[in-house]
């Protein structure tokens, strides 16, 4: 197993990414290697300074960086020696089994679609994220930013993608799927949710339980929550603020502590032909460590083959 990591992506790279890789490496077997993609000279130097053996890792030299403000498609094409471009080239060639970065989300999306491409049958990939449940455990929300303007058919597919991830990666048994809406009644919502409801209801490959409102997102009875990327991103950013506000006010609460982004590390892009994980731009070493371990779990679960099988039935 080879887990690819962009060491130049993120606000605190490369220090945070390399430190996170060191933390994750201590949990891996000899057959499981982290491939550090970026400036290999800096990587080896910082690993040695940390008192670790550089031989524990593999390296791919890619000194260029795709900045957060750059146009994703142009940057991928114009910077073939960037850490993100090289990462996706390695993933396409099968030289690594997964690729993770806390760099530009746009570049990660574009790189995934252009390199490893969508799984046949998937209209558009989705980005999913964990959301804490009130009494413990987690639900899974998608899309949270890949597709702002969705078609009803996409939301039905997101329901299946999320259900497969929840079952095979997150370990949920027979996960149910709900549609995020402004009311529980079938006829509620805008044109998108009204048209999506019957498609989700007719989808025999998922356990659709109907609409839920925003106040139900963290309920125990909801496993997978489907919405368009615009709505999901707003929900995600608002949820992240809960943890920040409790910290600022000096409040200690087990539930709100589980809104800490470090716990999840990254969000998977579901619907492409290889495991791809996007980390938070402000990822610290702990978040990078968690992102790497999520990559490992996705590889071990064989989630890509399971999605391929489901969409080819």
PDB file of C-alpha atoms in Angstrom:
ATOM      1  CA  UNK A   1       0.000   0.000   0.000  1.00  0.00           C
ATOM      2  CA  UNK A   2       1.272   3.450  -0.967  1.00  0.00           C
ATOM      3  CA  UNK A   3      -0.505   6.525   0.407  1.00  0.00           C
ATOM      4  CA  UNK A   4       0.294   9.697  -1.518  1.00  0.00           C
ATOM      5  CA  UNK A   5       0.504  12.962   0.442  1.00  0.00           C
ATOM      6  CA  UNK A   6       0.967  16.464  -0.918  1.00  0.00           C
ATOM      7  CA  UNK A   7       3.392  18.013   1.568  1.00  0.00           C
ATOM      8  CA  UNK A   8       3.106  21.524   0.074  1.00  0.00           C
ATOM      9  CA  UNK A   9      -0.668  21.909   0.435  1.00  0.00           C
ATOM     10  CA  UNK A  10      -2.191  23.865   3.319  1.00  0.00           C
ATOM     11  CA  UNK A  11      -1.563  27.079   5.221  1.00  0.00           C
ATOM     12  CA  UNK A  12       1.006  25.481   7.525  1.00  0.00           C
ATOM     13  CA  UNK A  13       2.821  23.330   4.977  1.00  0.00           C
ATOM     14  CA  UNK A  14       5.327  21.808   4.777  1.00  0.00           C
ATOM     15  CA  UNK A  15       5.946  21.725   8.535  1.00  0.00           C
ATOM     16  CA  UNK A  16       2.428  20.568   9.468  1.00  0.00           C
ATOM     17  CA  UNK A  17       2.138  18.037   6.629  1.00  0.00           C
ATOM     18  CA  UNK A  18       5.493  16.446   7.370  1.00  0.00           C
ATOM     19  CA  UNK A  19       4.820  16.307  11.112  1.00  0.00           C
ATOM     20  CA  UNK A  20       1.413  14.760  10.375  1.00  0.00           C
ATOM     21  CA  UNK A  21       3.042  12.192   8.106  1.00  0.00           C
ATOM     22  CA  UNK A  22       5.454  11.269  10.902  1.00  0.00           C
ATOM     23  CA  UNK A  23       2.538  10.778  13.314  1.00  0.00           C
ATOM     24  CA  UNK A  24       0.664   8.591  10.815  1.00  0.00           C
ATOM     25  CA  UNK A  25       3.742   6.532   9.916  1.00  0.00           C
ATOM     26  CA  UNK A  26       3.916   5.234  13.471  1.00  0.00           C
ATOM     27  CA  UNK A  27       0.542   3.533  12.923  1.00  0.00           C
ATOM     28  CA  UNK A  28       1.449   1.825   9.659  1.00  0.00           C
ATOM     29  CA  UNK A  29       3.048  -1.536   8.954  1.00  0.00           C
ATOM     30  CA  UNK A  30       6.247  -1.984   6.948  1.00  0.00           C
ATOM     31  CA  UNK A  31       4.167  -2.797   3.870  1.00  0.00           C
ATOM     32  CA  UNK A  32       2.278   0.482   4.161  1.00  0.00           C
ATOM     33  CA  UNK A  33       4.273   3.458   2.908  1.00  0.00           C
ATOM     34  CA  UNK A  34       3.555   7.182   2.821  1.00  0.00           C
ATOM     35  CA  UNK A  35       4.794   8.803  -0.383  1.00  0.00           C
ATOM     36  CA  UNK A  36       5.716  12.439   0.261  1.00  0.00           C
ATOM     37  CA  UNK A  37       5.098  14.571  -2.826  1.00  0.00           C
ATOM     38  CA  UNK A  38       6.741  17.996  -2.851  1.00  0.00           C
ATOM     39  CA  UNK A  39      10.226  19.363  -2.198  1.00  0.00           C
ATOM     40  CA  UNK A  40      12.058  16.185  -1.172  1.00  0.00           C
ATOM     41  CA  UNK A  41      15.094  18.065   0.159  1.00  0.00           C
ATOM     42  CA  UNK A  42      12.979  20.033   2.628  1.00  0.00           C
ATOM     43  CA  UNK A  43      11.050  16.873   3.537  1.00  0.00           C
ATOM     44  CA  UNK A  44      14.170  14.845   4.378  1.00  0.00           C
ATOM     45  CA  UNK A  45      15.700  17.745   6.279  1.00  0.00           C
ATOM     46  CA  UNK A  46      12.631  18.259   8.455  1.00  0.00           C
ATOM     47  CA  UNK A  47      12.239  14.538   9.109  1.00  0.00           C
ATOM     48  CA  UNK A  48      15.850  14.333  10.275  1.00  0.00           C
ATOM     49  CA  UNK A  49      15.371  17.424  12.457  1.00  0.00           C
ATOM     50  CA  UNK A  50      12.414  15.666  14.066  1.00  0.00           C
ATOM     51  CA  UNK A  51      14.699  12.774  14.975  1.00  0.00           C
ATOM     52  CA  UNK A  52      13.068  10.340  12.556  1.00  0.00           C
ATOM     53  CA  UNK A  53      14.510   8.172   9.796  1.00  0.00           C
ATOM     54  CA  UNK A  54      13.844   9.547   6.271  1.00  0.00           C
ATOM     55  CA  UNK A  55      14.000   5.971   4.973  1.00  0.00           C
ATOM     56  CA  UNK A  56      10.574   5.323   6.504  1.00  0.00           C
ATOM     57  CA  UNK A  57       9.066   7.327   3.629  1.00  0.00           C
ATOM     58  CA  UNK A  58       9.198   7.447  -0.145  1.00  0.00           C
ATOM     59  CA  UNK A  59       9.665  10.712  -2.022  1.00  0.00           C
ATOM     60  CA  UNK A  60       8.595  12.306  -5.288  1.00  0.00           C
ATOM     61  CA  UNK A  61      10.193  15.657  -6.042  1.00  0.00           C
ATOM     62  CA  UNK A  62       7.577  18.237  -7.082  1.00  0.00           C
ATOM     63  CA  UNK A  63       8.706  21.697  -5.942  1.00  0.00           C
ATOM     64  CA  UNK A  64       5.940  23.840  -7.447  1.00  0.00           C
ATOM     65  CA  UNK A  65       2.842  24.886  -5.504  1.00  0.00           C
ATOM     66  CA  UNK A  66      -0.694  25.544  -6.753  1.00  0.00           C
ATOM     67  CA  UNK A  67      -1.917  28.503  -4.747  1.00  0.00           C
ATOM     68  CA  UNK A  68      -5.409  28.789  -3.316  1.00  0.00           C
ATOM     69  CA  UNK A  69      -6.178  31.770  -5.561  1.00  0.00           C
ATOM     70  CA  UNK A  70      -5.043  30.217  -8.833  1.00  0.00           C
ATOM     71  CA  UNK A  71      -7.474  29.025 -11.500  1.00  0.00           C
ATOM     72  CA  UNK A  72      -7.612  25.252 -10.890  1.00  0.00           C
ATOM     73  CA  UNK A  73      -7.773  24.042 -14.504  1.00  0.00           C
ATOM     74  CA  UNK A  74      -5.054  26.395 -15.727  1.00  0.00           C
ATOM     75  CA  UNK A  75      -2.809  25.640 -12.761  1.00  0.00           C
ATOM     76  CA  UNK A  76      -3.070  21.867 -13.241  1.00  0.00           C
ATOM     77  CA  UNK A  77      -2.106  22.254 -16.917  1.00  0.00           C
ATOM     78  CA  UNK A  78       0.571  24.925 -16.492  1.00  0.00           C
ATOM     79  CA  UNK A  79       2.277  23.460 -13.426  1.00  0.00           C
ATOM     80  CA  UNK A  80       3.030  19.788 -14.208  1.00  0.00           C
ATOM     81  CA  UNK A  81       5.744  19.813 -11.528  1.00  0.00           C
ATOM     82  CA  UNK A  82       3.402  21.002  -8.790  1.00  0.00           C
ATOM     83  CA  UNK A  83       2.741  18.668  -5.885  1.00  0.00           C
ATOM     84  CA  UNK A  84      -0.950  18.305  -6.795  1.00  0.00           C
ATOM     85  CA  UNK A  85      -0.309  17.691 -10.514  1.00  0.00           C
ATOM     86  CA  UNK A  86       2.389  15.104  -9.783  1.00  0.00           C
ATOM     87  CA  UNK A  87       0.206  13.445  -7.177  1.00  0.00           C
ATOM     88  CA  UNK A  88      -2.596  12.883  -9.642  1.00  0.00           C
ATOM     89  CA  UNK A  89      -0.181  11.691 -12.313  1.00  0.00           C
ATOM     90  CA  UNK A  90       1.145   9.078  -9.888  1.00  0.00           C
ATOM     91  CA  UNK A  91      -2.403   8.095  -8.935  1.00  0.00           C
ATOM     92  CA  UNK A  92      -3.360   7.711 -12.599  1.00  0.00           C
ATOM     93  CA  UNK A  93      -0.304   5.552 -13.250  1.00  0.00           C
ATOM     94  CA  UNK A  94      -1.025   3.344 -10.232  1.00  0.00           C
ATOM     95  CA  UNK A  95       2.238   4.332  -8.532  1.00  0.00           C
ATOM     96  CA  UNK A  96       0.239   5.320  -5.435  1.00  0.00           C
ATOM     97  CA  UNK A  97      -3.046   3.873  -4.161  1.00  0.00           C
ATOM     98  CA  UNK A  98      -4.532   7.132  -2.844  1.00  0.00           C
ATOM     99  CA  UNK A  99      -3.804  10.839  -2.874  1.00  0.00           C
ATOM    100  CA  UNK A 100      -4.487  13.427  -0.182  1.00  0.00           C
ATOM    101  CA  UNK A 101      -3.845  17.155   0.026  1.00  0.00           C
ATOM    102  CA  UNK A 102      -4.782  20.124   2.202  1.00  0.00           C
ATOM    103  CA  UNK A 103      -4.153  22.401  -0.770  1.00  0.00           C
ATOM    104  CA  UNK A 104      -6.529  23.967  -3.275  1.00  0.00           C
ATOM    105  CA  UNK A 105      -9.929  22.241  -3.222  1.00  0.00           C
ATOM    106  CA  UNK A 106     -10.611  23.378  -6.778  1.00  0.00           C
ATOM    107  CA  UNK A 107      -7.330  21.946  -8.036  1.00  0.00           C
ATOM    108  CA  UNK A 108      -8.012  18.671  -6.231  1.00  0.00           C
ATOM    109  CA  UNK A 109     -11.442  18.377  -7.853  1.00  0.00           C
ATOM    110  CA  UNK A 110     -10.167  19.247 -11.304  1.00  0.00           C
ATOM    111  CA  UNK A 111      -7.162  16.972 -10.921  1.00  0.00           C
ATOM    112  CA  UNK A 112      -9.322  14.039  -9.829  1.00  0.00           C
ATOM    113  CA  UNK A 113     -11.764  14.394 -12.718  1.00  0.00           C
ATOM    114  CA  UNK A 114      -9.090  14.969 -15.368  1.00  0.00           C
ATOM    115  CA  UNK A 115      -6.685  12.258 -14.220  1.00  0.00           C
ATOM    116  CA  UNK A 116      -8.417   9.251 -12.681  1.00  0.00           C
ATOM    117  CA  UNK A 117     -11.811  10.423 -14.043  1.00  0.00           C
ATOM    118  CA  UNK A 118     -15.360   9.651 -12.929  1.00  0.00           C
ATOM    119  CA  UNK A 119     -16.458   6.089 -12.307  1.00  0.00           C
ATOM    120  CA  UNK A 120     -18.611   5.039 -15.299  1.00  0.00           C
ATOM    121  CA  UNK A 121     -22.216   5.956 -14.589  1.00  0.00           C
ATOM    122  CA  UNK A 122     -21.402   8.730 -12.110  1.00  0.00           C
ATOM    123  CA  UNK A 123     -22.626  12.070 -13.459  1.00  0.00           C
ATOM    124  CA  UNK A 124     -20.564  14.236 -11.103  1.00  0.00           C
ATOM    125  CA  UNK A 125     -18.466  13.297  -8.066  1.00  0.00           C
ATOM    126  CA  UNK A 126     -19.395  14.602  -4.621  1.00  0.00           C
ATOM    127  CA  UNK A 127     -17.442  15.680  -1.566  1.00  0.00           C
ATOM    128  CA  UNK A 128     -18.689  14.161   1.680  1.00  0.00           C
ATOM    129  CA  UNK A 129     -17.979  14.902   5.323  1.00  0.00           C
ATOM    130  CA  UNK A 130     -18.762  13.434   8.732  1.00  0.00           C
ATOM    131  CA  UNK A 131     -21.222  15.244  11.010  1.00  0.00           C
ATOM    132  CA  UNK A 132     -21.518  14.350  14.733  1.00  0.00           C
ATOM    133  CA  UNK A 133     -24.737  12.854  16.085  1.00  0.00           C
ATOM    134  CA  UNK A 134     -26.153  14.202  19.307  1.00  0.00           C
ATOM    135  CA  UNK A 135     -25.815  10.953  21.295  1.00  0.00           C
ATOM    136  CA  UNK A 136     -22.534   9.764  19.785  1.00  0.00           C
ATOM    137  CA  UNK A 137     -21.352   8.474  16.444  1.00  0.00           C
ATOM    138  CA  UNK A 138     -21.464  10.274  13.143  1.00  0.00           C
ATOM    139  CA  UNK A 139     -23.600  10.854  10.107  1.00  0.00           C
ATOM    140  CA  UNK A 140     -22.337  11.619   6.614  1.00  0.00           C
ATOM    141  CA  UNK A 141     -23.265  14.731   4.605  1.00  0.00           C
ATOM    142  CA  UNK A 142     -22.828  15.196   0.855  1.00  0.00           C
ATOM    143  CA  UNK A 143     -22.299  17.172  -1.306  1.00  0.00           C
ATOM    144  CA  UNK A 144     -20.415  19.886   0.581  1.00  0.00           C
ATOM    145  CA  UNK A 145     -18.902  21.807  -2.299  1.00  0.00           C
ATOM    146  CA  UNK A 146     -18.132  19.814  -5.441  1.00  0.00           C
ATOM    147  CA  UNK A 147     -21.340  20.721  -7.326  1.00  0.00           C
ATOM    148  CA  UNK A 148     -23.092  23.952  -6.385  1.00  0.00           C
ATOM    149  CA  UNK A 149     -25.825  23.635  -9.010  1.00  0.00           C
ATOM    150  CA  UNK A 150     -27.121  20.072  -9.032  1.00  0.00           C
ATOM    151  CA  UNK A 151     -29.636  18.160 -11.091  1.00  0.00           C
ATOM    152  CA  UNK A 152     -32.112  15.805  -9.372  1.00  0.00           C
ATOM    153  CA  UNK A 153     -30.351  12.767 -10.840  1.00  0.00           C
ATOM    154  CA  UNK A 154     -27.152  13.845  -9.125  1.00  0.00           C
ATOM    155  CA  UNK A 155     -28.772  13.956  -5.695  1.00  0.00           C
ATOM    156  CA  UNK A 156     -30.090  10.432  -6.215  1.00  0.00           C
ATOM    157  CA  UNK A 157     -26.554   9.300  -7.059  1.00  0.00           C
ATOM    158  CA  UNK A 158     -25.174  11.166  -4.042  1.00  0.00           C
ATOM    159  CA  UNK A 159     -27.541   9.106  -1.920  1.00  0.00           C
ATOM    160  CA  UNK A 160     -25.970   5.914  -3.232  1.00  0.00           C
ATOM    161  CA  UNK A 161     -22.390   7.209  -2.972  1.00  0.00           C
ATOM    162  CA  UNK A 162     -22.966   8.310   0.602  1.00  0.00           C
ATOM    163  CA  UNK A 163     -24.679   5.060   1.543  1.00  0.00           C
ATOM    164  CA  UNK A 164     -21.788   2.976   0.199  1.00  0.00           C
ATOM    165  CA  UNK A 165     -19.213   5.093   2.013  1.00  0.00           C
ATOM    166  CA  UNK A 166     -21.186   5.005   5.260  1.00  0.00           C
ATOM    167  CA  UNK A 167     -21.473   1.232   5.134  1.00  0.00           C
ATOM    168  CA  UNK A 168     -18.057   0.161   3.886  1.00  0.00           C
ATOM    169  CA  UNK A 169     -15.747   2.906   5.193  1.00  0.00           C
ATOM    170  CA  UNK A 170     -17.561   4.316   8.229  1.00  0.00           C
ATOM    171  CA  UNK A 171     -18.895   0.909   9.290  1.00  0.00           C
ATOM    172  CA  UNK A 172     -22.581   1.816   9.521  1.00  0.00           C
ATOM    173  CA  UNK A 173     -25.007  -1.092   9.232  1.00  0.00           C
ATOM    174  CA  UNK A 174     -27.784  -0.559   6.664  1.00  0.00           C
ATOM    175  CA  UNK A 175     -27.442   3.251   6.683  1.00  0.00           C
ATOM    176  CA  UNK A 176     -30.530   5.306   5.929  1.00  0.00           C
ATOM    177  CA  UNK A 177     -30.560   8.275   3.571  1.00  0.00           C
ATOM    178  CA  UNK A 178     -32.407  11.569   4.009  1.00  0.00           C
ATOM    179  CA  UNK A 179     -32.865  14.631   1.780  1.00  0.00           C
ATOM    180  CA  UNK A 180     -32.099  17.996   3.388  1.00  0.00           C
ATOM    181  CA  UNK A 181     -35.092  20.263   2.840  1.00  0.00           C
ATOM    182  CA  UNK A 182     -37.145  23.089   4.382  1.00  0.00           C
ATOM    183  CA  UNK A 183     -39.884  20.721   5.508  1.00  0.00           C
ATOM    184  CA  UNK A 184     -40.549  17.030   6.052  1.00  0.00           C
ATOM    185  CA  UNK A 185     -43.501  16.778   3.667  1.00  0.00           C
ATOM    186  CA  UNK A 186     -42.800  15.233   0.277  1.00  0.00           C
ATOM    187  CA  UNK A 187     -44.031  18.262  -1.666  1.00  0.00           C
ATOM    188  CA  UNK A 188     -41.888  20.789   0.244  1.00  0.00           C
ATOM    189  CA  UNK A 189     -38.830  22.583  -1.068  1.00  0.00           C
ATOM    190  CA  UNK A 190     -37.566  24.178  -4.238  1.00  0.00           C
ATOM    191  CA  UNK A 191     -37.592  22.776  -7.752  1.00  0.00           C
ATOM    192  CA  UNK A 192     -34.467  20.685  -7.097  1.00  0.00           C
ATOM    193  CA  UNK A 193     -35.621  18.987  -3.901  1.00  0.00           C
ATOM    194  CA  UNK A 194     -39.158  18.436  -5.213  1.00  0.00           C
ATOM    195  CA  UNK A 195     -37.781  16.666  -8.289  1.00  0.00           C
ATOM    196  CA  UNK A 196     -35.124  14.775  -6.301  1.00  0.00           C
ATOM    197  CA  UNK A 197     -37.512  13.293  -3.728  1.00  0.00           C
ATOM    198  CA  UNK A 198     -39.235  10.780  -6.065  1.00  0.00           C
ATOM    199  CA  UNK A 199     -35.895   9.718  -7.553  1.00  0.00           C
ATOM    200  CA  UNK A 200     -34.471   8.987  -4.117  1.00  0.00           C
ATOM    201  CA  UNK A 201     -37.704   7.247  -3.122  1.00  0.00           C
ATOM    202  CA  UNK A 202     -37.548   5.017  -6.199  1.00  0.00           C
ATOM    203  CA  UNK A 203     -33.854   4.199  -5.739  1.00  0.00           C
ATOM    204  CA  UNK A 204     -33.950   0.574  -4.596  1.00  0.00           C
ATOM    205  CA  UNK A 205     -30.254   0.542  -3.693  1.00  0.00           C
ATOM    206  CA  UNK A 206     -30.647   2.919  -0.736  1.00  0.00           C
ATOM    207  CA  UNK A 207     -32.833   3.132   2.407  1.00  0.00           C
ATOM    208  CA  UNK A 208     -34.501   6.490   1.796  1.00  0.00           C
ATOM    209  CA  UNK A 209     -36.414   7.863   4.804  1.00  0.00           C
ATOM    210  CA  UNK A 210     -37.641  11.134   3.295  1.00  0.00           C
ATOM    211  CA  UNK A 211     -36.941  14.801   3.982  1.00  0.00           C
ATOM    212  CA  UNK A 212     -35.273  16.227   7.052  1.00  0.00           C
ATOM    213  CA  UNK A 213     -34.964  19.854   8.109  1.00  0.00           C
ATOM    214  CA  UNK A 214     -31.801  21.670   9.159  1.00  0.00           C
ATOM    215  CA  UNK A 215     -32.600  21.075  12.829  1.00  0.00           C
ATOM    216  CA  UNK A 216     -32.403  17.310  12.209  1.00  0.00           C
ATOM    217  CA  UNK A 217     -28.908  17.221  10.695  1.00  0.00           C
ATOM    218  CA  UNK A 218     -27.340  16.035  13.966  1.00  0.00           C
ATOM    219  CA  UNK A 219     -30.152  13.664  14.988  1.00  0.00           C
ATOM    220  CA  UNK A 220     -29.320  10.068  15.903  1.00  0.00           C
ATOM    221  CA  UNK A 221     -31.766   8.586  13.406  1.00  0.00           C
ATOM    222  CA  UNK A 222     -30.101  10.058  10.316  1.00  0.00           C
ATOM    223  CA  UNK A 223     -27.073   8.368   8.721  1.00  0.00           C
ATOM    224  CA  UNK A 224     -26.581   9.923   5.272  1.00  0.00           C
ATOM    225  CA  UNK A 225     -27.808  13.417   4.387  1.00  0.00           C
ATOM    226  CA  UNK A 226     -28.058  14.470   0.740  1.00  0.00           C
ATOM    227  CA  UNK A 227     -28.059  18.037  -0.582  1.00  0.00           C
ATOM    228  CA  UNK A 228     -26.553  20.203  -3.320  1.00  0.00           C
ATOM    229  CA  UNK A 229     -22.999  21.427  -2.850  1.00  0.00           C
ATOM    230  CA  UNK A 230     -23.984  25.036  -2.175  1.00  0.00           C
ATOM    231  CA  UNK A 231     -26.292  24.099   0.701  1.00  0.00           C
ATOM    232  CA  UNK A 232     -23.902  21.474   2.052  1.00  0.00           C
ATOM    233  CA  UNK A 233     -20.959  23.854   2.118  1.00  0.00           C
ATOM    234  CA  UNK A 234     -22.979  26.421   4.085  1.00  0.00           C
ATOM    235  CA  UNK A 235     -23.999  23.727   6.587  1.00  0.00           C
ATOM    236  CA  UNK A 236     -20.403  22.496   6.889  1.00  0.00           C
ATOM    237  CA  UNK A 237     -18.906  25.953   7.490  1.00  0.00           C
ATOM    238  CA  UNK A 238     -21.621  26.786  10.028  1.00  0.00           C
ATOM    239  CA  UNK A 239     -20.985  23.489  11.840  1.00  0.00           C
ATOM    240  CA  UNK A 240     -17.250  24.219  11.957  1.00  0.00           C
ATOM    241  CA  UNK A 241     -18.027  27.547  13.625  1.00  0.00           C
ATOM    242  CA  UNK A 242     -19.741  25.776  16.548  1.00  0.00           C
ATOM    243  CA  UNK A 243     -16.422  24.386  17.752  1.00  0.00           C
ATOM    244  CA  UNK A 244     -14.633  27.696  17.268  1.00  0.00           C
ATOM    245  CA  UNK A 245     -17.296  29.580  19.243  1.00  0.00           C
ATOM    246  CA  UNK A 246     -17.237  27.146  22.169  1.00  0.00           C
ATOM    247  CA  UNK A 247     -13.444  27.427  22.326  1.00  0.00           C
ATOM    248  CA  UNK A 248     -13.563  31.214  22.301  1.00  0.00           C
ATOM    249  CA  UNK A 249     -16.108  31.236  25.094  1.00  0.00           C
ATOM    250  CA  UNK A 250     -14.188  28.692  27.151  1.00  0.00           C
ATOM    251  CA  UNK A 251     -17.000  26.134  27.006  1.00  0.00           C
ATOM    252  CA  UNK A 252     -16.267  22.421  27.304  1.00  0.00           C
ATOM    253  CA  UNK A 253     -18.869  20.113  25.814  1.00  0.00           C
ATOM    254  CA  UNK A 254     -18.363  16.580  24.462  1.00  0.00           C
ATOM    255  CA  UNK A 255     -20.821  17.061  21.621  1.00  0.00           C
ATOM    256  CA  UNK A 256     -19.407  20.356  20.378  1.00  0.00           C
ATOM    257  CA  UNK A 257     -15.874  19.043  20.779  1.00  0.00           C
ATOM    258  CA  UNK A 258     -16.717  16.594  18.000  1.00  0.00           C
ATOM    259  CA  UNK A 259     -17.086  19.501  15.568  1.00  0.00           C
ATOM    260  CA  UNK A 260     -13.301  19.891  15.657  1.00  0.00           C
ATOM    261  CA  UNK A 261     -12.053  19.416  12.082  1.00  0.00           C
ATOM    262  CA  UNK A 262      -8.909  17.659  13.366  1.00  0.00           C
ATOM    263  CA  UNK A 263     -10.986  14.574  14.187  1.00  0.00           C
ATOM    264  CA  UNK A 264     -11.919  14.002  10.556  1.00  0.00           C
ATOM    265  CA  UNK A 265      -8.761  15.226   8.846  1.00  0.00           C
ATOM    266  CA  UNK A 266     -10.236  15.384   5.376  1.00  0.00           C
ATOM    267  CA  UNK A 267     -13.232  14.885   3.157  1.00  0.00           C
ATOM    268  CA  UNK A 268     -13.331  12.225   0.420  1.00  0.00           C
ATOM    269  CA  UNK A 269     -14.162  12.884  -3.209  1.00  0.00           C
ATOM    270  CA  UNK A 270     -16.619  10.106  -4.041  1.00  0.00           C
ATOM    271  CA  UNK A 271     -17.342   8.976  -7.581  1.00  0.00           C
ATOM    272  CA  UNK A 272     -13.835   9.006  -9.086  1.00  0.00           C
ATOM    273  CA  UNK A 273     -11.700   5.974  -9.896  1.00  0.00           C
ATOM    274  CA  UNK A 274      -9.317   6.185  -6.925  1.00  0.00           C
ATOM    275  CA  UNK A 275      -9.339   7.264  -3.265  1.00  0.00           C
ATOM    276  CA  UNK A 276      -8.874  11.053  -3.090  1.00  0.00           C
ATOM    277  CA  UNK A 277      -9.076  13.053   0.149  1.00  0.00           C
ATOM    278  CA  UNK A 278      -9.125  16.827   0.572  1.00  0.00           C
ATOM    279  CA  UNK A 279      -7.861  18.283   3.831  1.00  0.00           C
ATOM    280  CA  UNK A 280      -8.804  21.555   5.498  1.00  0.00           C
ATOM    281  CA  UNK A 281      -6.619  24.485   4.448  1.00  0.00           C
ATOM    282  CA  UNK A 282      -5.706  25.171   8.072  1.00  0.00           C
ATOM    283  CA  UNK A 283      -4.792  21.551   8.778  1.00  0.00           C
ATOM    284  CA  UNK A 284      -2.376  21.024  11.643  1.00  0.00           C
ATOM    285  CA  UNK A 285      -0.281  17.856  12.136  1.00  0.00           C
ATOM    286  CA  UNK A 286      -3.128  16.008  13.887  1.00  0.00           C
ATOM    287  CA  UNK A 287      -5.514  16.756  11.018  1.00  0.00           C
ATOM    288  CA  UNK A 288      -2.933  15.606   8.467  1.00  0.00           C
ATOM    289  CA  UNK A 289      -2.447  12.395  10.431  1.00  0.00           C
ATOM    290  CA  UNK A 290      -6.197  11.745  10.407  1.00  0.00           C
ATOM    291  CA  UNK A 291      -6.400  12.509   6.682  1.00  0.00           C
ATOM    292  CA  UNK A 292      -3.717   9.920   5.975  1.00  0.00           C
ATOM    293  CA  UNK A 293      -5.483   7.318   8.102  1.00  0.00           C
ATOM    294  CA  UNK A 294      -8.765   7.983   6.260  1.00  0.00           C
ATOM    295  CA  UNK A 295      -6.891   7.362   3.012  1.00  0.00           C
ATOM    296  CA  UNK A 296      -5.648   4.065   4.418  1.00  0.00           C
ATOM    297  CA  UNK A 297      -9.163   3.027   5.448  1.00  0.00           C
ATOM    298  CA  UNK A 298     -10.547   3.870   2.007  1.00  0.00           C
ATOM    299  CA  UNK A 299      -7.889   1.700   0.358  1.00  0.00           C
ATOM    300  CA  UNK A 300      -8.464  -1.211   2.730  1.00  0.00           C
ATOM    301  CA  UNK A 301     -12.254  -1.050   2.342  1.00  0.00           C
ATOM    302  CA  UNK A 302     -11.977  -1.379  -1.455  1.00  0.00           C
ATOM    303  CA  UNK A 303     -14.630   1.347  -1.635  1.00  0.00           C
ATOM    304  CA  UNK A 304     -13.822   2.280  -5.234  1.00  0.00           C
ATOM    305  CA  UNK A 305     -14.553  -1.218  -6.513  1.00  0.00           C
ATOM    306  CA  UNK A 306     -17.743  -1.328  -4.473  1.00  0.00           C
ATOM    307  CA  UNK A 307     -18.919   1.947  -6.025  1.00  0.00           C
ATOM    308  CA  UNK A 308     -17.999   0.698  -9.499  1.00  0.00           C
ATOM    309  CA  UNK A 309     -20.002  -2.469  -8.917  1.00  0.00           C
ATOM    310  CA  UNK A 310     -23.033  -0.545  -7.655  1.00  0.00           C
ATOM    311  CA  UNK A 311     -23.075   1.807 -10.633  1.00  0.00           C
ATOM    312  CA  UNK A 312     -22.638  -1.002 -13.148  1.00  0.00           C
ATOM    313  CA  UNK A 313     -25.576  -3.087 -11.909  1.00  0.00           C
TER     314      UNK A 313
END
